[in-house]
XYZ file of C-alpha atoms in Angstrom:
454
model
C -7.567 109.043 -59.445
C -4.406 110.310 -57.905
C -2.561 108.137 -55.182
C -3.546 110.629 -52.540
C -7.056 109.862 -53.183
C -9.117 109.091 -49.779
C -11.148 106.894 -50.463
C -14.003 106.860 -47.556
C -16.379 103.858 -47.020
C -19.873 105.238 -45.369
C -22.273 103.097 -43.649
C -25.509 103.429 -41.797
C -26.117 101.867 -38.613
C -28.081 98.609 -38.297
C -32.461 98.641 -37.852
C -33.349 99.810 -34.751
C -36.319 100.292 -32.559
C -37.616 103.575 -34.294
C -37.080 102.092 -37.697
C -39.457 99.053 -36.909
C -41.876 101.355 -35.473
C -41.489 103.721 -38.220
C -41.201 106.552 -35.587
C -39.117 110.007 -36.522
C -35.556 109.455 -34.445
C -33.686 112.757 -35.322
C -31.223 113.447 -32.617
C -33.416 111.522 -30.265
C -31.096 108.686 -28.396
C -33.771 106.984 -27.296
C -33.768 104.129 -29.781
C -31.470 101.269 -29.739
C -30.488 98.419 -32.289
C -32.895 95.496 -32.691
C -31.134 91.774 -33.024
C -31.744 92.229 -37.261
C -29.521 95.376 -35.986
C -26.681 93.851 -34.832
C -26.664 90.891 -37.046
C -26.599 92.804 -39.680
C -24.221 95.061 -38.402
C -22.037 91.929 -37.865
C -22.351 91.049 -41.291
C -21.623 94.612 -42.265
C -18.322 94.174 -40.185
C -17.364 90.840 -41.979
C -18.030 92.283 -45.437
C -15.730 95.018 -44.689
C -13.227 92.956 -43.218
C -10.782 92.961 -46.049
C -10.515 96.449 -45.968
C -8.206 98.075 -43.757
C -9.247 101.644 -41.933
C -6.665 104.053 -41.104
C -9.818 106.135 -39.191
C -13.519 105.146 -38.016
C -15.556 107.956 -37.243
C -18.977 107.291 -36.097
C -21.974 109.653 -34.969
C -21.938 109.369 -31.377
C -25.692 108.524 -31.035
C -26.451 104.823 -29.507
C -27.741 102.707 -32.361
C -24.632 104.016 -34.690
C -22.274 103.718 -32.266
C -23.609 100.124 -31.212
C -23.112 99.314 -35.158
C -19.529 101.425 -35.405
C -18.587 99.017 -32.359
C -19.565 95.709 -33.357
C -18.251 96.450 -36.897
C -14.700 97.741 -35.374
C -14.739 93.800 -33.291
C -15.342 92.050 -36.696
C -12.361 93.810 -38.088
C -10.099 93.462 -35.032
C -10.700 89.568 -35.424
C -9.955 89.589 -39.003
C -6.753 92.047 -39.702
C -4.859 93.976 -37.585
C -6.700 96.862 -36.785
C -5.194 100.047 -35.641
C -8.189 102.513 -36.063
C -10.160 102.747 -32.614
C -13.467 104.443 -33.501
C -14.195 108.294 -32.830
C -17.392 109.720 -32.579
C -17.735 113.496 -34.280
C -21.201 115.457 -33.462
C -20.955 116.416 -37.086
C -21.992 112.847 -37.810
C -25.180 113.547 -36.048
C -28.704 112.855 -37.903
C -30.643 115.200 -38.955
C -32.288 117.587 -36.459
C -36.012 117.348 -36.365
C -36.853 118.967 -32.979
C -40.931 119.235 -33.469
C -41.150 115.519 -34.965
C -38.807 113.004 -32.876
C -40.485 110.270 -31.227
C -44.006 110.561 -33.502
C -44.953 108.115 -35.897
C -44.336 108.958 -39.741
C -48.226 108.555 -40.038
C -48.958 110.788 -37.547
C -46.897 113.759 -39.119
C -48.394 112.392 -42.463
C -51.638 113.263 -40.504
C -51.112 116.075 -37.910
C -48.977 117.889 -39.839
C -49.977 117.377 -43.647
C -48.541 120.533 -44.966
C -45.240 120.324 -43.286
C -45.198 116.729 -44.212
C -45.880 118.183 -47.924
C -43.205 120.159 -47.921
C -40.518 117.822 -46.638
C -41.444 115.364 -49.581
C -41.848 117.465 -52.791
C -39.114 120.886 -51.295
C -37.263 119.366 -48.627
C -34.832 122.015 -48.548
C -38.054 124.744 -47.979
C -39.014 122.928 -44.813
C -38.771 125.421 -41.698
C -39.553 124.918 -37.872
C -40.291 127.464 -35.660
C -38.251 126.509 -32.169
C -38.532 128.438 -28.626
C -35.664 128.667 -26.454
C -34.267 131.104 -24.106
C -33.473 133.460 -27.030
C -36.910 133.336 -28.221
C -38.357 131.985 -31.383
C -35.986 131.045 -34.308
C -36.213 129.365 -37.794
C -34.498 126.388 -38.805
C -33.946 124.612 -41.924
C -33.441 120.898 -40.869
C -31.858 119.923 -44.299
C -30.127 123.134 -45.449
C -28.871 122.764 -41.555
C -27.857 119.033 -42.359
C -25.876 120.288 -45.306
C -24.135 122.449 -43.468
C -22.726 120.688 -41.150
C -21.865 118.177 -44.186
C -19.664 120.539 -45.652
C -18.314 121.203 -42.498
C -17.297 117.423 -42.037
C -15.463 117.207 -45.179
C -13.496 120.338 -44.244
C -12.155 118.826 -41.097
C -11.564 115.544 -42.268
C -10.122 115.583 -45.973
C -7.066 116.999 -45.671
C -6.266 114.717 -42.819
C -6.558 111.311 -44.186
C -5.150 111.407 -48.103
C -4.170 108.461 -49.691
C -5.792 106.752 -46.901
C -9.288 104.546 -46.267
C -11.753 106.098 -44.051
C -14.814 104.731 -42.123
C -18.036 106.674 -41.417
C -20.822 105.237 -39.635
C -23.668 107.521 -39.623
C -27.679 107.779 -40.432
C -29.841 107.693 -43.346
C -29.828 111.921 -43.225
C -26.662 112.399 -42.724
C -24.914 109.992 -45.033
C -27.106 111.826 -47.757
C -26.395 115.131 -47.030
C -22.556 113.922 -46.991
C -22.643 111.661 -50.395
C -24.912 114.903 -51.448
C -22.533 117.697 -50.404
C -19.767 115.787 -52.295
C -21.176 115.527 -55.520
C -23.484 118.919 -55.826
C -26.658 116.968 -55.724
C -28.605 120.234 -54.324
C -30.504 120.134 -51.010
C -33.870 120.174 -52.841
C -32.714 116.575 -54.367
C -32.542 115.232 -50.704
C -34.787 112.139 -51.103
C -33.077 111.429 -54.575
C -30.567 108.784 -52.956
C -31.524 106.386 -50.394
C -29.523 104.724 -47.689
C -30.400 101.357 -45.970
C -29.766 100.244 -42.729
C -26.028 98.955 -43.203
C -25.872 100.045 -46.610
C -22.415 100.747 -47.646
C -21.612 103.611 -50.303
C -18.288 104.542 -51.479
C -16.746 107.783 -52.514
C -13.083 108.360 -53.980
C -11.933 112.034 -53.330
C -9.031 112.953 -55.290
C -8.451 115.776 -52.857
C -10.301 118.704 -51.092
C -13.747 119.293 -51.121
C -14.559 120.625 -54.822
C -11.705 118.855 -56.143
C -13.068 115.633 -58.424
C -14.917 112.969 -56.712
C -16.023 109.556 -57.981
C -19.310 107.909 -56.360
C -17.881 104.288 -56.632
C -20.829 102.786 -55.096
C -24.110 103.775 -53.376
C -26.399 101.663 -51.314
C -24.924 98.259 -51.478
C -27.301 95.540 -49.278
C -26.199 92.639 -50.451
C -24.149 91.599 -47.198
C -27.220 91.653 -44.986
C -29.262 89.237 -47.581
C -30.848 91.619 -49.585
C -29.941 91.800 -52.897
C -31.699 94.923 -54.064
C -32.830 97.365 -51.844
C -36.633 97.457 -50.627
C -39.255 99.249 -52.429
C -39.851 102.529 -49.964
C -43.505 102.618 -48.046
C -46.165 103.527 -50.391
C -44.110 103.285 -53.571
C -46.679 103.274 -56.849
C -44.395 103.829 -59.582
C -41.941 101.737 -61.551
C -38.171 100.389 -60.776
C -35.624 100.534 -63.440
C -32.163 98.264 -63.060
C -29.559 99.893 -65.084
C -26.745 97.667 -66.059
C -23.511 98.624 -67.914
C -22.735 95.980 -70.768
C -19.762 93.275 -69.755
C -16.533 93.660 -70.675
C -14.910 93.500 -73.871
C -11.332 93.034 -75.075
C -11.064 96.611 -76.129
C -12.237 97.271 -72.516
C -9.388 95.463 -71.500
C -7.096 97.309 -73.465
C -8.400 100.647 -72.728
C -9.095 101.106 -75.969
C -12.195 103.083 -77.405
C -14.930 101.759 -78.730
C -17.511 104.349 -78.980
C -19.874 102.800 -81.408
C -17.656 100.613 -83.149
C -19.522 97.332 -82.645
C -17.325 95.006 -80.102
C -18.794 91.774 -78.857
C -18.201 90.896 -75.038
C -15.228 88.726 -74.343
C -15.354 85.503 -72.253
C -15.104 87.345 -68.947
C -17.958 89.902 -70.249
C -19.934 86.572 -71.330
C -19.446 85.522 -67.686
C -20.371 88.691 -66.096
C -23.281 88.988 -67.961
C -24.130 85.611 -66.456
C -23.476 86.431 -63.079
C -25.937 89.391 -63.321
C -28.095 87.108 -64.486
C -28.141 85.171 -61.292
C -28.140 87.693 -59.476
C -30.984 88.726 -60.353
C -32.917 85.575 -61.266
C -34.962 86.525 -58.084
C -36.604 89.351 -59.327
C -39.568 89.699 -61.605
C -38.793 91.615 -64.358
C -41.923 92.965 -66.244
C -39.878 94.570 -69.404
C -36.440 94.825 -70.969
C -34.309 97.350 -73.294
C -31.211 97.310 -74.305
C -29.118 99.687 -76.534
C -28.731 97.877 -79.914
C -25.109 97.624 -80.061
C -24.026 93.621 -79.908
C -22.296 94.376 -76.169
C -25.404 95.184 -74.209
C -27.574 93.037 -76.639
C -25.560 89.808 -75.586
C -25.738 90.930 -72.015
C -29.103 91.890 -71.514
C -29.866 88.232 -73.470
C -27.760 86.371 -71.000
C -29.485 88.038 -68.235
C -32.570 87.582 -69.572
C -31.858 83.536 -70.010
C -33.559 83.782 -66.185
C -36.416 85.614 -67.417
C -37.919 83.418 -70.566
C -40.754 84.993 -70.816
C -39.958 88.659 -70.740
C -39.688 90.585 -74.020
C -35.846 92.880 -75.320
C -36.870 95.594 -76.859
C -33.956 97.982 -78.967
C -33.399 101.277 -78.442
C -31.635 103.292 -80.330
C -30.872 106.360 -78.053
C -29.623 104.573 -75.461
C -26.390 103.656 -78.178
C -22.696 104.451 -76.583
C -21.344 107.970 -77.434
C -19.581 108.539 -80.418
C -15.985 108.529 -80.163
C -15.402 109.735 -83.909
C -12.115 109.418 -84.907
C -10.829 108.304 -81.487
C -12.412 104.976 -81.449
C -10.465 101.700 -82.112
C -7.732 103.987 -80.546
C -5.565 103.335 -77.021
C -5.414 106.889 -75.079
C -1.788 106.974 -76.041
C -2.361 107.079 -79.966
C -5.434 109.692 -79.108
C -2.687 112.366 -77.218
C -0.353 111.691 -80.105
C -3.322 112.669 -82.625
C -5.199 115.080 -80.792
C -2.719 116.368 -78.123
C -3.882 117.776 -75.086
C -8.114 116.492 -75.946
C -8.105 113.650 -73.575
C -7.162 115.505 -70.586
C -9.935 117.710 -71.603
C -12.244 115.407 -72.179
C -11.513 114.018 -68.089
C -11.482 117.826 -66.705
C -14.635 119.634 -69.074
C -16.011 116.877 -71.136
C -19.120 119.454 -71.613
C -16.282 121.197 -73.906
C -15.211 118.236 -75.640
C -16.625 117.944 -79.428
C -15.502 114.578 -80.541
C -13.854 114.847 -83.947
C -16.386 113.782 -86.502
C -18.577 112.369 -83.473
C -20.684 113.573 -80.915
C -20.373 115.784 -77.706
C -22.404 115.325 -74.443
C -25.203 117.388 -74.722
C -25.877 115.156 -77.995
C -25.958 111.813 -75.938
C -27.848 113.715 -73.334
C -30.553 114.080 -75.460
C -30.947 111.149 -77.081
C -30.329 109.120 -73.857
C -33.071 110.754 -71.680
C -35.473 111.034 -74.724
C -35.357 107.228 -74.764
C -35.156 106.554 -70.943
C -38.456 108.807 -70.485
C -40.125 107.068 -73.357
C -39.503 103.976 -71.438
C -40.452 105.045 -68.057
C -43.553 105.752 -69.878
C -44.483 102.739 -71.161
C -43.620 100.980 -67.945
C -46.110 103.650 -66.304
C -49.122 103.268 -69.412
C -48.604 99.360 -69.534
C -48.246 99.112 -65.327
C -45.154 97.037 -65.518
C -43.377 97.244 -62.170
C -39.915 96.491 -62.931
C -37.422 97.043 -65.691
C -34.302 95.555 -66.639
C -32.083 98.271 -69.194
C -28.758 97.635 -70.464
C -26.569 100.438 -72.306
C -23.042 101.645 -71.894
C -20.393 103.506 -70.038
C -21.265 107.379 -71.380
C -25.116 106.789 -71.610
C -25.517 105.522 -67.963
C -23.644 108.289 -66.780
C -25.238 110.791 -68.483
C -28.681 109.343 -67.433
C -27.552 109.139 -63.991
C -26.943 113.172 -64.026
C -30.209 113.379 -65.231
C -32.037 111.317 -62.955
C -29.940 113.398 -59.537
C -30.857 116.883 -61.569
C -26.931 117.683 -62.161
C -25.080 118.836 -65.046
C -23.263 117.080 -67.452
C -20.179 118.584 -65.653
C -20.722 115.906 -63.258
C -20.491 113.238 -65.297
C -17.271 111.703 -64.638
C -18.424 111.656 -60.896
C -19.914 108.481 -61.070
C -18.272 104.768 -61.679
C -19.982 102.161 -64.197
C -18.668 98.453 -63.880
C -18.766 96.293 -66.839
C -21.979 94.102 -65.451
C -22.488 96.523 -62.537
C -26.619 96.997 -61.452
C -27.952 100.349 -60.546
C -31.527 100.784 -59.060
C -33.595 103.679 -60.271
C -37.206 103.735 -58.860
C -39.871 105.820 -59.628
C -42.134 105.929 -56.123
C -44.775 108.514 -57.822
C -44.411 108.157 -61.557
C -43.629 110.083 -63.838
C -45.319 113.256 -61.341
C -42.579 112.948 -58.780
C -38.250 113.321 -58.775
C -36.978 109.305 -59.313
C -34.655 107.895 -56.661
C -31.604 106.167 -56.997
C -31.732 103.320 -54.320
C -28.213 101.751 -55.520
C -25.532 102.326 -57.514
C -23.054 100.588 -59.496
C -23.664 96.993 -57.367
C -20.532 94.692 -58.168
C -20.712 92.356 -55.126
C -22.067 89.368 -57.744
C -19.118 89.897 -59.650
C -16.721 88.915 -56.581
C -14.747 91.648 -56.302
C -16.140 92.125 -52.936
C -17.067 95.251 -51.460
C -15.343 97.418 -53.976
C -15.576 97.460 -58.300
C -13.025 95.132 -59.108
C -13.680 95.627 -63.110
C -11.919 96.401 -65.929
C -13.971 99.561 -66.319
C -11.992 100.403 -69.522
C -11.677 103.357 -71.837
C -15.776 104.749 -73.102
């Protein structure tokens, strides 16, 4: 990225009163945070507190407001803080006029086909409202979209090269992190936020320009180190790690599938995801065959004696051809011009005497629904899965239902977790709860790691 990339921290505001009742809150401002609320909004505050803000803006609604205010207190008392926080009605939640105030159950119940709708076509749902006009239609999420877009107009070309805070709701921080990325409306429930999640997008300029998703979902800071399973989830979760780093990582060089073991900090890494997750019961594991994600999924697994690696050989890293063992200065030399290709259409790349996209793409997801199957056939609930740089980014397209142009839009830490759940098998769209989770690697908030050259 560019030095006058923004990079914009969004949050969502702290439990409140609705949430524990599971009631609809829309625009409704009748709910307020619970104590969980604003201690974990406190927590939120201190976890950000190394960070400094040159704006806040915050949906002007109570309980995100309440959470953009005690998090602006924790940073006052930690740094100097200049930004005051400013409330923008294009922050607001998602408008759902006939719904606010009734339970999820009983729309699940009163209104079953309208409650259909919303889950499998979200961006088909339609209200009918009366006001002094008469009767209109309106499109809550192709409305919440809108308004999205609208937000990033305003705001990018204000703030770059700066840090940005938003503190918004579960809706709208979608439709934003959506609108950003082209994940279409009809994807809506196909990223999740929790209640002081923190996600993490790097603009390198106006909207359309290139965007990284750094992180997504991180809960970590409130104690929980994955985020929950939703309501009435049957299906299986995945946990997606990259590999740990390597010394050709280090040196940006490219490895492809030339067969690098991890260095001491990837051995490390690998330990610390280990630990990390030590509290989860995992059912299942796969890892790509090459010695890099082998050792790490092994290390990770030294928490988990009992639980079987399985190899899979579609889940291997892309390969680099003639570029690998290469730095990306010797590559321009060679191939002049192909690397800056390969970062602006890597659709168009063909790697010399390797592979292009579309072949990883299909070798990738061929494996990764294989194994989703299996999980599904053999009821295993949760699945640990280890591969590389290119193939996690190319399944992560697949799983949000974007191109392969997007694939550079997403960030993969050496020992980074992603969580991929599947709430209704293999019948419904999957759901990324988190991505890219490098808090165990003590970095902090933000991916701290090598990343490297593919």
């Amino acid at each position: 990225m560019k030095s006058k990339s923004l990079k914009v921290i969004i949050v969502r505001h702290g439990q409140s009163g609705y949430n524990t009742e599971r009631r609809i809150q829309g625009r409704t401002d009748a709910s307020k945070l619970t104590d969980k609320g604003r201690n974990d909004a406190s927590k939120l505050g201190k976890a950000l507190s190394n960070i400094s803000f040159n704006a806040i803006y915050s949906s002007p609604l109570q309980r995100a407001k309440q959470t953009a205010d005690i998090i602006h207190s924790e940073l006052a008392s930690h740094a100097e803080q200049s930004a005051v926080v400013q409330a923008s009605d294009l922050l607001l939640e998602i408008d759902l006029p006939l719904w606010e105030g009734m339970l999820t159950a009983e729309v699940k119940q009163q209104l079953a086909e309208d409650y259909r709708t919303w889950h499998e076509r979200p961006d088909q749902l339609r209200m009918l409202l009366n006001d002094a006009q008469g009767t209109r239609e309106h499109f809550p999420v192709l409305a919440l979209y809108e308004q999205a877009r609208q937000f990033w107009q305003e705001i990018l070309s204000q703030h770059q090269g700066e840090t940005i805070l938003i503190v918004g709701h579960n809706g709208i921080n979608r439709a934003l992190i959506s609108t950003a990325l082209g994940i279409p409306p009809s994807r809506y429930h196909s990223i999740q936020q929790s209640n002081c999640g923190i996600s993490v997008l790097n603009f390198a300029g106006g909207l359309g320009e290139p965007v990284q998703l750094e992180s997504l979902n991180q809960t970590q800071h409130t104690g929980e180190a994955l985020p929950s399973l939703r309501p009435d989830h049957q299906g299986v979760r995945l946990l997606l790690v990259r590999h740990g780093e390597t010394e050709w990582n280090r040196q940006t060089r490219f490895q492809g599938q030339i067969d690098v073991p991890l260095n001491d900090n990837g051995r490390q890494q690998s330990q610390k995801a280990g630990e990390f997750l030590q509290g989860i019961a995992i059912d299942y594991a796969v890892s790509s065959p090459m010695l890099r994600p082998k050792e790490t999924a092994e290390i990770i697994l030294k928490q988990h004696s009992n639980v079987e690696l399985e190899l899979q050989n579609g889940l291997r890293e892309i390969s680099h051809g003639l570029w690998e063992g290469k730095l990306e200065t010797e590559i321009e030399l060679e191939f002049p011009g192909e690397l800056q290709r390969w970062r602006l259409v890597p659709t168009e790349v063909q790697m010399p005497e390797g592979e292009n996209l579309q072949q990883v793409w299909e070798r990738s997801v061929a494996a990764w629904e294989s194994i989703v199957q299996t999980a599904l056939a053999n009821q295993l609930k949760t699945l640990l899965v280890v591969a590389h740089d290119a193939t996690n980014k190319t399944l992560l397209c697949h799983i949000l239902g974007l191109p392969l142009e997007n694939f550079w839009n997403f960030r993969q830490g050496n020992g980074a977790v992603s969580v991929i759940d599947y709430p209704s098998g293999l019948d419904g769209l999957p759901v990324l709860q988190a991505m890219n989770i490098t808090t165990h690697l003590g970095g902090g908030v933000l991916d701290k790691t090598a990343a490297g050259a593919l």
